[in-house]
PDB file of C-alpha atoms in Angstrom:
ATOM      1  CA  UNK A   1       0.000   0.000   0.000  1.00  0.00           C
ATOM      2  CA  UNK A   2       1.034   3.515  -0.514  1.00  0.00           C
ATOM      3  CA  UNK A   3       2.797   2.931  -3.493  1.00  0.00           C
ATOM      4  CA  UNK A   4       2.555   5.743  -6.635  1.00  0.00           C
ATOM      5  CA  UNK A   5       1.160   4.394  -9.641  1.00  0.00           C
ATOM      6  CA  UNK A   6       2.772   5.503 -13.252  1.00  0.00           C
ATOM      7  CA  UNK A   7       1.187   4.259 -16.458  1.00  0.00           C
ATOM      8  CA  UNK A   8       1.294   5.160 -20.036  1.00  0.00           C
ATOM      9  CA  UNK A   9      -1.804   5.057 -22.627  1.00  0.00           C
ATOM     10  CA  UNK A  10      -3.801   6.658 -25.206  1.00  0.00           C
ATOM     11  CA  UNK A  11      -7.425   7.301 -25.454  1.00  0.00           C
ATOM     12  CA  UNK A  12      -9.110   3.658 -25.848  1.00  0.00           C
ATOM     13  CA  UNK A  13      -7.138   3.061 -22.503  1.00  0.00           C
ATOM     14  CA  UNK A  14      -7.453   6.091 -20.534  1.00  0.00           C
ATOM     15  CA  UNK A  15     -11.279   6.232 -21.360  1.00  0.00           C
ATOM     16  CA  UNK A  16     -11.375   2.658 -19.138  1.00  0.00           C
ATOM     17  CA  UNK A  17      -9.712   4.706 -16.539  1.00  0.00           C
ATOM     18  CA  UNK A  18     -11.619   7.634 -16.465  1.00  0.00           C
ATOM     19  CA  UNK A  19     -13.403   6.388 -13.274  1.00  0.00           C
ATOM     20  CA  UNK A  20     -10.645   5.882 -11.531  1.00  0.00           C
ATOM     21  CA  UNK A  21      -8.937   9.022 -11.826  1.00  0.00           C
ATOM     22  CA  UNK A  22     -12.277  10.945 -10.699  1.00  0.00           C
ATOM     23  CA  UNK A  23     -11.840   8.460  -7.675  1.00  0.00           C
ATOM     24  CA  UNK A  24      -8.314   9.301  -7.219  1.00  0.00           C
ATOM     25  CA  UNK A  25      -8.873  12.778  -7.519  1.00  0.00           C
ATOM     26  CA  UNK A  26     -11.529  12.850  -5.350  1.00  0.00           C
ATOM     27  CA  UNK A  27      -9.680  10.454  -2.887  1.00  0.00           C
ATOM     28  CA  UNK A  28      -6.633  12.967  -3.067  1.00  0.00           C
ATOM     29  CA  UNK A  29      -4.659  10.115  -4.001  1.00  0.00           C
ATOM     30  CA  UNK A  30      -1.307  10.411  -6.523  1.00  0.00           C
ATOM     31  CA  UNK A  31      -0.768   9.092  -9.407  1.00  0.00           C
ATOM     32  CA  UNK A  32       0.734   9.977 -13.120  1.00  0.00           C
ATOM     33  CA  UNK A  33      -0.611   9.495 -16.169  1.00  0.00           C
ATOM     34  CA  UNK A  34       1.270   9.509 -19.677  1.00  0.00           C
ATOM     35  CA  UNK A  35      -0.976   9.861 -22.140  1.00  0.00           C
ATOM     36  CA  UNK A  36       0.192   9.546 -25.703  1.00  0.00           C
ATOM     37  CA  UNK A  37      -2.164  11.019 -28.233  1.00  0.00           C
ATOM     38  CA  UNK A  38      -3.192   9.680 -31.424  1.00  0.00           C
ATOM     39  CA  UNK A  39      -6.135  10.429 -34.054  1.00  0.00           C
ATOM     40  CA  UNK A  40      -9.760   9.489 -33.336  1.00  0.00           C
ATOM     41  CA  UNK A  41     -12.225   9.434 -32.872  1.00  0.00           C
ATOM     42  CA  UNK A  42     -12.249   6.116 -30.740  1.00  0.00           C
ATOM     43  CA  UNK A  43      -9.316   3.718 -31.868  1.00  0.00           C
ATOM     44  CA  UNK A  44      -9.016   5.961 -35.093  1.00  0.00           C
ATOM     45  CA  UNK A  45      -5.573   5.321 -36.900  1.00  0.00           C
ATOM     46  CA  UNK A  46      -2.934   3.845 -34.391  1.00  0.00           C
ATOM     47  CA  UNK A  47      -0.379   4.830 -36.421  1.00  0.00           C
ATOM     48  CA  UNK A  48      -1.348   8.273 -37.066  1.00  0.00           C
ATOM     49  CA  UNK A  49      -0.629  10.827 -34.240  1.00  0.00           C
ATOM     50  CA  UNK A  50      -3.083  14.357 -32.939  1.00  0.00           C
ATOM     51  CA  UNK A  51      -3.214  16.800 -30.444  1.00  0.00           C
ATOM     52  CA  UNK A  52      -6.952  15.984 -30.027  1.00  0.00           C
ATOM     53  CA  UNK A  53      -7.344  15.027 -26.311  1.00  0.00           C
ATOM     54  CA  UNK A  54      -7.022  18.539 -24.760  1.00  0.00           C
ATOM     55  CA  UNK A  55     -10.897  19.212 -24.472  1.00  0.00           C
ATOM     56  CA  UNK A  56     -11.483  15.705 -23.015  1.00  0.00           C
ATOM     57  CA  UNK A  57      -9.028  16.211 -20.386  1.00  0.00           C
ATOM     58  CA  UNK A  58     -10.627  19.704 -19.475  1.00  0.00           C
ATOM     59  CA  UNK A  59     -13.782  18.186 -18.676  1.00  0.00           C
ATOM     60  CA  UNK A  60     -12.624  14.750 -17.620  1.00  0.00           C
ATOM     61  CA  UNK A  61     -13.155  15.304 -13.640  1.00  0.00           C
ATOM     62  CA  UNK A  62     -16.854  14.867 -13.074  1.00  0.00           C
ATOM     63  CA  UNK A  63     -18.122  18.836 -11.667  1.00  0.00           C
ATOM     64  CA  UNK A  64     -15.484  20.456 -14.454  1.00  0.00           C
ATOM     65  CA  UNK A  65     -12.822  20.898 -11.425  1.00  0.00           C
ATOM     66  CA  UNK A  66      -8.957  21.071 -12.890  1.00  0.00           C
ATOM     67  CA  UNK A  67      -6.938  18.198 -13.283  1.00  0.00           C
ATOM     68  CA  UNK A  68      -3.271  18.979 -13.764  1.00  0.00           C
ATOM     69  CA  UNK A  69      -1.909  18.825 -17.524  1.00  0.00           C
ATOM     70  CA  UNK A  70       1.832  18.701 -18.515  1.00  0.00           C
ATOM     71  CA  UNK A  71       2.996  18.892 -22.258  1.00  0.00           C
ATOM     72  CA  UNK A  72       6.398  17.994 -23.374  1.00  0.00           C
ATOM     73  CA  UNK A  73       7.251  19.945 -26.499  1.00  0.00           C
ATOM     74  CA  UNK A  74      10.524  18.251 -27.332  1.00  0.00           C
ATOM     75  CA  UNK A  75      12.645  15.211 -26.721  1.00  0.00           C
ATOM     76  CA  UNK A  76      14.295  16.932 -23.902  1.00  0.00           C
ATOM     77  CA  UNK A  77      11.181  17.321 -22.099  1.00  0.00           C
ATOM     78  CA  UNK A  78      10.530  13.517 -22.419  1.00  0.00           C
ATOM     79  CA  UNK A  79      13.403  13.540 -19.599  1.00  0.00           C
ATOM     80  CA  UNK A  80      12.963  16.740 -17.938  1.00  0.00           C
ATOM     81  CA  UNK A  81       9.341  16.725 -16.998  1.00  0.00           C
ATOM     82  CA  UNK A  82       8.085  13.315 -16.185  1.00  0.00           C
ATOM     83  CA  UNK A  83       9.836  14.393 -12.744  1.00  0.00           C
ATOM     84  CA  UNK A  84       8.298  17.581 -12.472  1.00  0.00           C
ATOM     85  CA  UNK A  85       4.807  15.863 -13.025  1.00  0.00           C
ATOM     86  CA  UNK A  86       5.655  13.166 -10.277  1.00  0.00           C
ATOM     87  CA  UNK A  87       6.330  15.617  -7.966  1.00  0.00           C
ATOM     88  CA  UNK A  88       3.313  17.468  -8.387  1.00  0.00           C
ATOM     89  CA  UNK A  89       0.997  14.456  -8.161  1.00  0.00           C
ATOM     90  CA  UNK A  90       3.019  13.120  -4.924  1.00  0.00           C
ATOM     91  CA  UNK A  91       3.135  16.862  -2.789  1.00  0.00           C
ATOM     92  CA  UNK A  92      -0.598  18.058  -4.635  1.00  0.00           C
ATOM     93  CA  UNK A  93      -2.002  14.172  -3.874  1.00  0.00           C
ATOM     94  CA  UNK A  94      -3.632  14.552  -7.538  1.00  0.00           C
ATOM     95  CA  UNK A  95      -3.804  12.508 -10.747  1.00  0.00           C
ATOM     96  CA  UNK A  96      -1.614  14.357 -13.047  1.00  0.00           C
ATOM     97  CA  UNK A  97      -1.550  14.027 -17.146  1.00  0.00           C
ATOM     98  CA  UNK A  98       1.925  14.236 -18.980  1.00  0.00           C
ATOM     99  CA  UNK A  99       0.647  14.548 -22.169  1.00  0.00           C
ATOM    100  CA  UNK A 100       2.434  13.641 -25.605  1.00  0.00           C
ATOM    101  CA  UNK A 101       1.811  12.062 -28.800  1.00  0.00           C
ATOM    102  CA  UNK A 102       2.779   9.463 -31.273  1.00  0.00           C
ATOM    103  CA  UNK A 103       5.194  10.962 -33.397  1.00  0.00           C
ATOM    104  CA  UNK A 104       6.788  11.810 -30.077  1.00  0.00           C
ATOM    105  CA  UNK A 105       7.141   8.991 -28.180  1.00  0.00           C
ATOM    106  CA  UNK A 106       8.197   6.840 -31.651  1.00  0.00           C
ATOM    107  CA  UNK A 107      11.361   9.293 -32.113  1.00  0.00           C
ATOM    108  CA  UNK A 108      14.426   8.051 -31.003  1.00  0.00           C
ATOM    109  CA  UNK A 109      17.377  10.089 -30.143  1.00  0.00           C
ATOM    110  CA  UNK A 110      21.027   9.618 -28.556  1.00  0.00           C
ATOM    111  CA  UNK A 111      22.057  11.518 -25.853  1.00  0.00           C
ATOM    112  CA  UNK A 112      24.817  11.850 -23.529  1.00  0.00           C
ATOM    113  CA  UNK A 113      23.273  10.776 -20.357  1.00  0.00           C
ATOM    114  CA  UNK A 114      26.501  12.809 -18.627  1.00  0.00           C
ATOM    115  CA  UNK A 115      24.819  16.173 -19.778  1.00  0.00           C
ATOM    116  CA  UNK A 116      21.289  15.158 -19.107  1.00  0.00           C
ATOM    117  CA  UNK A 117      19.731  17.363 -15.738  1.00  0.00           C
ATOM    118  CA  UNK A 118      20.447  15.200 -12.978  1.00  0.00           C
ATOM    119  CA  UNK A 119      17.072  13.352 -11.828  1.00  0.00           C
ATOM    120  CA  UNK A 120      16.313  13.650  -8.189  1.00  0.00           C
ATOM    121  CA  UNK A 121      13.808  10.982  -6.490  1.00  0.00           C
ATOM    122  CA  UNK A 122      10.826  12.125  -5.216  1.00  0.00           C
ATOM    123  CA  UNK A 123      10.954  12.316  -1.509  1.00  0.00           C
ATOM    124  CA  UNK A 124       7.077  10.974   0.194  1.00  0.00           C
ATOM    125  CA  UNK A 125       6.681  12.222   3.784  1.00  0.00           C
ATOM    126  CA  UNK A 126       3.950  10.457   6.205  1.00  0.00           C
ATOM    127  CA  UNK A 127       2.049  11.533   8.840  1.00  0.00           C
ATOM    128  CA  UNK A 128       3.594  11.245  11.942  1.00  0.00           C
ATOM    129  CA  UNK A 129       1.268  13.057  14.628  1.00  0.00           C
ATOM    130  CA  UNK A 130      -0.582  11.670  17.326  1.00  0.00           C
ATOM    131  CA  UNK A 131      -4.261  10.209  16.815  1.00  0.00           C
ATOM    132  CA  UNK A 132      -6.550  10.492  15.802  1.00  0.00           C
ATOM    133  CA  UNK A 133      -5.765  11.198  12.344  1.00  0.00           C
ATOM    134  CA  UNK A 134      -7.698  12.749   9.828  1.00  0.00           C
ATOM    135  CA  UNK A 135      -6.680  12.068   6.281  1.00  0.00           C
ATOM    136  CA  UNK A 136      -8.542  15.429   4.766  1.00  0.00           C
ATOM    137  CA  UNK A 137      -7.292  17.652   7.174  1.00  0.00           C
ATOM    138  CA  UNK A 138      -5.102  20.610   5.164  1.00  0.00           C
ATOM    139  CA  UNK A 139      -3.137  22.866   6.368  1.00  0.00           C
ATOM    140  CA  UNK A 140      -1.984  25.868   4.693  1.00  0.00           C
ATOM    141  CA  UNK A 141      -0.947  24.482   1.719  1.00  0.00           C
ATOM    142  CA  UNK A 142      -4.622  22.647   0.815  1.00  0.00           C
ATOM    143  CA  UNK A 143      -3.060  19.456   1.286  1.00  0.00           C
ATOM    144  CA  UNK A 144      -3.308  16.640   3.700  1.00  0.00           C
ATOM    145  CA  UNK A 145      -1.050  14.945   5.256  1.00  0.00           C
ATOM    146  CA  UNK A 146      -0.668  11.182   3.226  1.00  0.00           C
ATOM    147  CA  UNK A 147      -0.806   7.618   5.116  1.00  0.00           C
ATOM    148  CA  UNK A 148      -1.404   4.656   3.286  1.00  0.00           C
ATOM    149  CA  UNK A 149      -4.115   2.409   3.992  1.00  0.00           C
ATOM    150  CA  UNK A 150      -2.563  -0.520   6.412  1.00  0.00           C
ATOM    151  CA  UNK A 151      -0.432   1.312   8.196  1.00  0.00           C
ATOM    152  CA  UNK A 152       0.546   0.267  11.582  1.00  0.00           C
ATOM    153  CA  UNK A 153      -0.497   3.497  13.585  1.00  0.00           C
ATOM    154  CA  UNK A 154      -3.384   4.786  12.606  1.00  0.00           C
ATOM    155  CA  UNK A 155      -6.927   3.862  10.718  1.00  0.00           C
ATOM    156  CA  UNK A 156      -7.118   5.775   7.032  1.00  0.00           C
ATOM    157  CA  UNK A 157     -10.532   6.519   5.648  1.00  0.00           C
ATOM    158  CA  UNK A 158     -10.369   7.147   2.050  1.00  0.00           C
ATOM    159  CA  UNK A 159     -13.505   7.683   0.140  1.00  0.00           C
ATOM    160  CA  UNK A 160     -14.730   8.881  -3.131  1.00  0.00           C
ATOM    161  CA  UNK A 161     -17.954  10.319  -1.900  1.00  0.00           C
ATOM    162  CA  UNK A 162     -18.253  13.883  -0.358  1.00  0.00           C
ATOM    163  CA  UNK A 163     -16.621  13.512   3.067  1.00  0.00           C
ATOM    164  CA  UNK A 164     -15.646  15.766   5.821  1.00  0.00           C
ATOM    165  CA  UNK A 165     -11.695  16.040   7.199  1.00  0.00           C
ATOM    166  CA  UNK A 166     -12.116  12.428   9.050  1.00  0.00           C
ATOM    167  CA  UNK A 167     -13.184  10.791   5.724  1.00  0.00           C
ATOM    168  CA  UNK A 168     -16.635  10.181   6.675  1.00  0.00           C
ATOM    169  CA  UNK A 169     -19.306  10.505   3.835  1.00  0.00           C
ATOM    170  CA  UNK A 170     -21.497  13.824   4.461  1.00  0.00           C
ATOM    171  CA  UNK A 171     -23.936  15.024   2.232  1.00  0.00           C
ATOM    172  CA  UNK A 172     -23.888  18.815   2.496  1.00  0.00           C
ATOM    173  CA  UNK A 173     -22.370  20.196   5.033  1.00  0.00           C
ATOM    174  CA  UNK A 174     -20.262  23.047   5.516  1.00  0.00           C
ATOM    175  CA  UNK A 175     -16.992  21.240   6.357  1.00  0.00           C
ATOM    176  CA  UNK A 176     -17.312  18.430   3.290  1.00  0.00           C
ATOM    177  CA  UNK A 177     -18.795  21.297   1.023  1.00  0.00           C
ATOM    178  CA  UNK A 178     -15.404  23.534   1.936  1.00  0.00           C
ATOM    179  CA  UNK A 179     -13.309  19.962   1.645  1.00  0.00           C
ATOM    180  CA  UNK A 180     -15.203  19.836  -1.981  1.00  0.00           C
ATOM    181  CA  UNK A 181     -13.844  23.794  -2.732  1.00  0.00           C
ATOM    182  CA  UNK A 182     -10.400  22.826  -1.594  1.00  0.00           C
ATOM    183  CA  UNK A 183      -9.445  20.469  -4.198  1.00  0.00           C
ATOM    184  CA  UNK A 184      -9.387  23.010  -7.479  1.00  0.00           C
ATOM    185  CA  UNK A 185      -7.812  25.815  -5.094  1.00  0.00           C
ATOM    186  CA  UNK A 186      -5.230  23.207  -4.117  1.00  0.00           C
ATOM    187  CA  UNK A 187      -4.492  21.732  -8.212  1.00  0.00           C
ATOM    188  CA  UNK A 188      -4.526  25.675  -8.580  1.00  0.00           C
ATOM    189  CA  UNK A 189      -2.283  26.757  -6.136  1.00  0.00           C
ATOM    190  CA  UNK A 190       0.717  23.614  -6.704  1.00  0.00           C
ATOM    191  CA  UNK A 191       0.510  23.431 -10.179  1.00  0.00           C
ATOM    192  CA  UNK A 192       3.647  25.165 -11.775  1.00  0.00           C
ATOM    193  CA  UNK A 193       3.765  27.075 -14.666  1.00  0.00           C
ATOM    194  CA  UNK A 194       5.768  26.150 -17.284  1.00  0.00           C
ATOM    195  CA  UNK A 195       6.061  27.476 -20.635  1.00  0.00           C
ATOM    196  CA  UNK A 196       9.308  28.878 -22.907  1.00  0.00           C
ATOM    197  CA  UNK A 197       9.139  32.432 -24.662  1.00  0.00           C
ATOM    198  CA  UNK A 198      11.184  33.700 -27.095  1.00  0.00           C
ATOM    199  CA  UNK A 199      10.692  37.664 -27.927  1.00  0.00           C
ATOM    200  CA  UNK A 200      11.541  39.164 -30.784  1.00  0.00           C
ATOM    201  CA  UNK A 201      11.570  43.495 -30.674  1.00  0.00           C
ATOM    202  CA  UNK A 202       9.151  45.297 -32.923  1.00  0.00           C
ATOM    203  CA  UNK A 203       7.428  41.859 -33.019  1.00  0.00           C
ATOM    204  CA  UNK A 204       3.819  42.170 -33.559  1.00  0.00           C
ATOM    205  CA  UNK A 205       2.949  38.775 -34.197  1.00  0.00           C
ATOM    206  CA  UNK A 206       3.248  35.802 -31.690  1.00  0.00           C
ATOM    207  CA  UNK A 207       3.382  32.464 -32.769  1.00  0.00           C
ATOM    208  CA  UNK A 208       1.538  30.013 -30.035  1.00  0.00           C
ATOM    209  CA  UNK A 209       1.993  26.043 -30.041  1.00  0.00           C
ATOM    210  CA  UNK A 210       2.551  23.023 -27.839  1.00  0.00           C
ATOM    211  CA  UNK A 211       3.610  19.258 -28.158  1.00  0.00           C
ATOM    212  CA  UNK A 212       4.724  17.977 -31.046  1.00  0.00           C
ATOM    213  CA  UNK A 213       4.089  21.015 -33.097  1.00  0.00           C
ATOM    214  CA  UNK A 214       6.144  23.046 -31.228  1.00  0.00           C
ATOM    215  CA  UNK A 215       9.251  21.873 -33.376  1.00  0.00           C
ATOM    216  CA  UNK A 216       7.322  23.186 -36.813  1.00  0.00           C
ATOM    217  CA  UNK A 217       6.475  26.830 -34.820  1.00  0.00           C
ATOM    218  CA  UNK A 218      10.548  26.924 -33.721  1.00  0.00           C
ATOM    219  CA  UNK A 219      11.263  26.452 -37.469  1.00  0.00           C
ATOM    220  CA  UNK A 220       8.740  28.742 -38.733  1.00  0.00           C
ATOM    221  CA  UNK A 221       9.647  31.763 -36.118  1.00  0.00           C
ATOM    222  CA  UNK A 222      13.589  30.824 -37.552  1.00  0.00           C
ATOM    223  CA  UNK A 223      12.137  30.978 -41.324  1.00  0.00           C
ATOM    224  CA  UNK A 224      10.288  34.013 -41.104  1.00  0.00           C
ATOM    225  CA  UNK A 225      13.148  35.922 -38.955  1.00  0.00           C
ATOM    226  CA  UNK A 226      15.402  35.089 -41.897  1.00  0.00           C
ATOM    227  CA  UNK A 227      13.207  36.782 -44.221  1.00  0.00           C
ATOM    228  CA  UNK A 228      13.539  39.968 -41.971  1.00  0.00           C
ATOM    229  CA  UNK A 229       9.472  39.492 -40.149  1.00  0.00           C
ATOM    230  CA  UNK A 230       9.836  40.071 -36.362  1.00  0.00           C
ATOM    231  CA  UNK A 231       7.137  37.300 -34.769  1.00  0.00           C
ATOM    232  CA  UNK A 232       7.992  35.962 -31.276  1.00  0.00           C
ATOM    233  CA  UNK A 233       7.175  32.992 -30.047  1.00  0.00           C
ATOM    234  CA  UNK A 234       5.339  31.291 -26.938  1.00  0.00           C
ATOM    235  CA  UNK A 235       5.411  27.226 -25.992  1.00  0.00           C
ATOM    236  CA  UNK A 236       2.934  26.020 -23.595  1.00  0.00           C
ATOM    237  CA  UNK A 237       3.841  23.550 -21.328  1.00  0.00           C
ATOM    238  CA  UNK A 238       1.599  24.056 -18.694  1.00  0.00           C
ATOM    239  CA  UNK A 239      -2.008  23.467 -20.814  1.00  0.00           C
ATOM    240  CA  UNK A 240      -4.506  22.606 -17.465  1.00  0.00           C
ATOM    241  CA  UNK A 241      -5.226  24.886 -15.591  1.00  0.00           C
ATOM    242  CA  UNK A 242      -4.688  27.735 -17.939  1.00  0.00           C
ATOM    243  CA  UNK A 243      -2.087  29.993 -16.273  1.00  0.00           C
ATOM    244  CA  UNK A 244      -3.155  33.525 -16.244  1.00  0.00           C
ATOM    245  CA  UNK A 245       0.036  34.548 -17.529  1.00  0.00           C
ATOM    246  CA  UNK A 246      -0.880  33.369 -21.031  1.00  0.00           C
ATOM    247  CA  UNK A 247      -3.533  35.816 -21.171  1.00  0.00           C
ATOM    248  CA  UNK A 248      -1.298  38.743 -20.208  1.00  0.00           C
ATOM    249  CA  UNK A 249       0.936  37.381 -23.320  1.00  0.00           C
ATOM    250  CA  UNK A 250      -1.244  37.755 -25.894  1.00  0.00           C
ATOM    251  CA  UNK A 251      -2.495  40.581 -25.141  1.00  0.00           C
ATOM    252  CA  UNK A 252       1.236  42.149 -25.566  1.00  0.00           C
ATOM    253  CA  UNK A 253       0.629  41.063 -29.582  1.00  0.00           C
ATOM    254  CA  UNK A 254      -1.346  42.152 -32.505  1.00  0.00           C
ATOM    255  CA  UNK A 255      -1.935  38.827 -33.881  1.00  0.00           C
ATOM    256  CA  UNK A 256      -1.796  35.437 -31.968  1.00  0.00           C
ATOM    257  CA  UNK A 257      -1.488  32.650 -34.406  1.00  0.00           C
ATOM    258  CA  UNK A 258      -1.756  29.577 -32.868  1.00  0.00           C
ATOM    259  CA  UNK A 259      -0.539  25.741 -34.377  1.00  0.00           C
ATOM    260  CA  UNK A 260      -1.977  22.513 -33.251  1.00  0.00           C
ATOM    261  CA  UNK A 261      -2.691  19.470 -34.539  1.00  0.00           C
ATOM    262  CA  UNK A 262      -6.551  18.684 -33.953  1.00  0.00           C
ATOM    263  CA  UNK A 263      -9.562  19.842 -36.017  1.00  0.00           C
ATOM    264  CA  UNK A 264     -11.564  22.230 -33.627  1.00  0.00           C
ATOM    265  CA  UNK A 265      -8.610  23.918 -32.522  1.00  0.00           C
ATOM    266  CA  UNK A 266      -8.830  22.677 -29.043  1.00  0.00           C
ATOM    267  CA  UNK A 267      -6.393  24.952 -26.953  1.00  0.00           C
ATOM    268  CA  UNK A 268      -7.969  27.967 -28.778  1.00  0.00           C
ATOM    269  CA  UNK A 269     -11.182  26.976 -27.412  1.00  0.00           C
ATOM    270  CA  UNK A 270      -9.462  26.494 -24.058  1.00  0.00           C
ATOM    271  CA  UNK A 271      -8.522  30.142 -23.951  1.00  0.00           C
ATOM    272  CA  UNK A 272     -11.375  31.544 -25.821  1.00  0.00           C
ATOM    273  CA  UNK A 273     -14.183  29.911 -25.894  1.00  0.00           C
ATOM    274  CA  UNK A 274     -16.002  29.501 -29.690  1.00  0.00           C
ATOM    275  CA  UNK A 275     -15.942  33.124 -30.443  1.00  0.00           C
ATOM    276  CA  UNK A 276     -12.427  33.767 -31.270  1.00  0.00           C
ATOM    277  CA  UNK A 277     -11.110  37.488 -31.270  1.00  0.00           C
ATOM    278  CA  UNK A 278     -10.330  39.174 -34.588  1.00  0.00           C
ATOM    279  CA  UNK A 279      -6.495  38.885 -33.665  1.00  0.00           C
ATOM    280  CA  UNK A 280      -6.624  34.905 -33.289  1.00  0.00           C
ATOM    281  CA  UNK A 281      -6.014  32.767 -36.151  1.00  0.00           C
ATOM    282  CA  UNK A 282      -5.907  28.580 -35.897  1.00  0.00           C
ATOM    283  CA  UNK A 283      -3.629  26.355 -37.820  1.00  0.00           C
ATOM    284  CA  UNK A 284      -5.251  23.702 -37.375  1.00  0.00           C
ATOM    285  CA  UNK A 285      -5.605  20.074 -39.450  1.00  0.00           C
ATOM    286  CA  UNK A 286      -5.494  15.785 -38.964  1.00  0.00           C
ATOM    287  CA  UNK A 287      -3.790  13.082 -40.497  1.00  0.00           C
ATOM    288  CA  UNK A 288       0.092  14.743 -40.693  1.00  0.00           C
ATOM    289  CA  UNK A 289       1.806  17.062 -38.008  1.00  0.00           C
ATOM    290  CA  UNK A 290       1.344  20.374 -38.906  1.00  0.00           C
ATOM    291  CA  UNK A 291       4.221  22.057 -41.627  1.00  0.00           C
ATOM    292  CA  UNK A 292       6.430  24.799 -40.824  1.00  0.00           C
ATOM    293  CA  UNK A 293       4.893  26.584 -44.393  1.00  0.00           C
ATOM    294  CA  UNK A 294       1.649  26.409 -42.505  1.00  0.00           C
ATOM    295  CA  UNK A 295       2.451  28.504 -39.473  1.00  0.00           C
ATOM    296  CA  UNK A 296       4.646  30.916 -41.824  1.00  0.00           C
ATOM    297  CA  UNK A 297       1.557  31.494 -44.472  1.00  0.00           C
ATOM    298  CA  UNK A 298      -0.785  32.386 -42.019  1.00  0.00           C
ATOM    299  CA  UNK A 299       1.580  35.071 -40.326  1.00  0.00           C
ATOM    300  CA  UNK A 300       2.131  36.470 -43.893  1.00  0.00           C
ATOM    301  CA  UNK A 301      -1.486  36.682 -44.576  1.00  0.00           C
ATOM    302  CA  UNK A 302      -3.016  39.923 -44.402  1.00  0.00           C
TER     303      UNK A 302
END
């Protein structure tokens, strides 16, 4: 008992788990998902990758409350944030989603494991206070102190219902209402945000993108420097929840043109909503990545 579970999956497998991480989340219980995306809808094409999971995952926890979402953007970030995203699931006690994609994880690359970021474990601390003890009890930081079920010291209630701090099922009242309220304040408050930026002066232009398109908006921004057009560019890796800070990014730029690889355009709709402003334009499509001459047409467009 009180081990952290780690699994990897795309959508015909995480849609079987979709219970269970409302459970976990509700239970306040860690674990990480990887979840490698792949065009649908259902099975779709297995060997044909997507960015289409995004709106799924917003909505995924029953009562729309956040679950965290980390995106790597490049082979690098296959080793960099897996860690990152453990950590927050162990010291939030929250499912968390590291979120790629086929072409991604297929990819191979040589590295020099000497230069790699050194990986630290992540440390688990107990409760260790005197009885009784109540397993939804936060301090400060909207988290409880962890003990796994079967420990020698102390009984553990764990439950997926609404519950008060001892872990007893309550229907309505104030305490398991305000232990209800906590959980999206605490994914809120631990989640970190993480995103790279590259400015460009006199830029009016930013290119946005995530994932696995991120590589085709790098080479873009580099293509369309060369030809002398100032555009700066923004990589989410942070997607859920939205960090404020994106908004105060955008609105630094003239046009926002923003690459994925999905049909609806699924983090523009994350940002803002179906009615997109005037300064907003999608690159969107299925079946292939999205091209470099993609991103670069639609900042030249007038």
């Amino acid at each position: 008992a009180g081990h952290l579970p780690v699994t990897a999956t795309s959508f015909p497998g995480f849609a079987l788990m979709v219970e269970s991480v409302n459970m976990a989340y509700m239970m306040e219980l860690p674990m990480l998902i990887v979840l490698v995306q792949r065009m649908g809808p259902s099975t779709g094409t297995a060997t044909a990758g997507a960015q289409g999971d995004l709106l799924l995952l917003h909505g995924v926890i029953s009562g729309g409350y956040p679950l965290p979402v980390l995106c790597v953007a490049d082979l690098e970030d296959c080793w960099r944030l897996p860690p990152v995203a453990l950590r927050l699931a162990v010291e939030a006690r929250t499912p968390v989603v590291l979120l790629t994609s086929k072409e991604m994880v297929m990819t191979q690359r040589s590295f020099d494991l000497g230069r790699l970021e050194p990986v630290e474990p992540v440390e688990r601390t107990f409760y260790e206070g005197p009885a009784p003890y109540r397993p939804y009890a936060a301090d400060d930081s909207l988290v409880p102190p962890f003990l796994p079920v079967g420990n020698d010291a102390h009984q553990v209630r764990l439950t997926a219902s609404t519950h008060d701090t001892h872990g007893i099922l309550r229907h309505a009242t104030g305490e398991a209402l305000g232990n209800t309220l906590r959980l999206p304040r605490k994914v809120e408050a631990h989640t970190p945000v993480l995103y790279e930026l590259d400015e460009q002066e006199d830029a009016e232009t930013l290119v946005v993108a995530y994932g696995i398109t991120a590589g085709a908006a790098r080479e873009a921004v580099a293509a369309l420097r060369a030809r002398g057009t100032p555009v700066s560019l923004l990589i989410a890796r942070t997607l859920l929840p939205v960090p404020p800070v994106y908004y105060a990014l955008l609105d630094r730029y003239r046009r926002v043109v923003i690459a994925e690889e999905n049909l609806q355009g699924q983090f523009v709709r994350l940002l803002f909503g179906h009615r997109l402003p005037e300064k907003v334009r999608p690159v969107t499509g299925i079946g292939r990545m999205v091209p470099p001459d993609r991103i670069v047409q639609e900042v030249e467009a007038k």
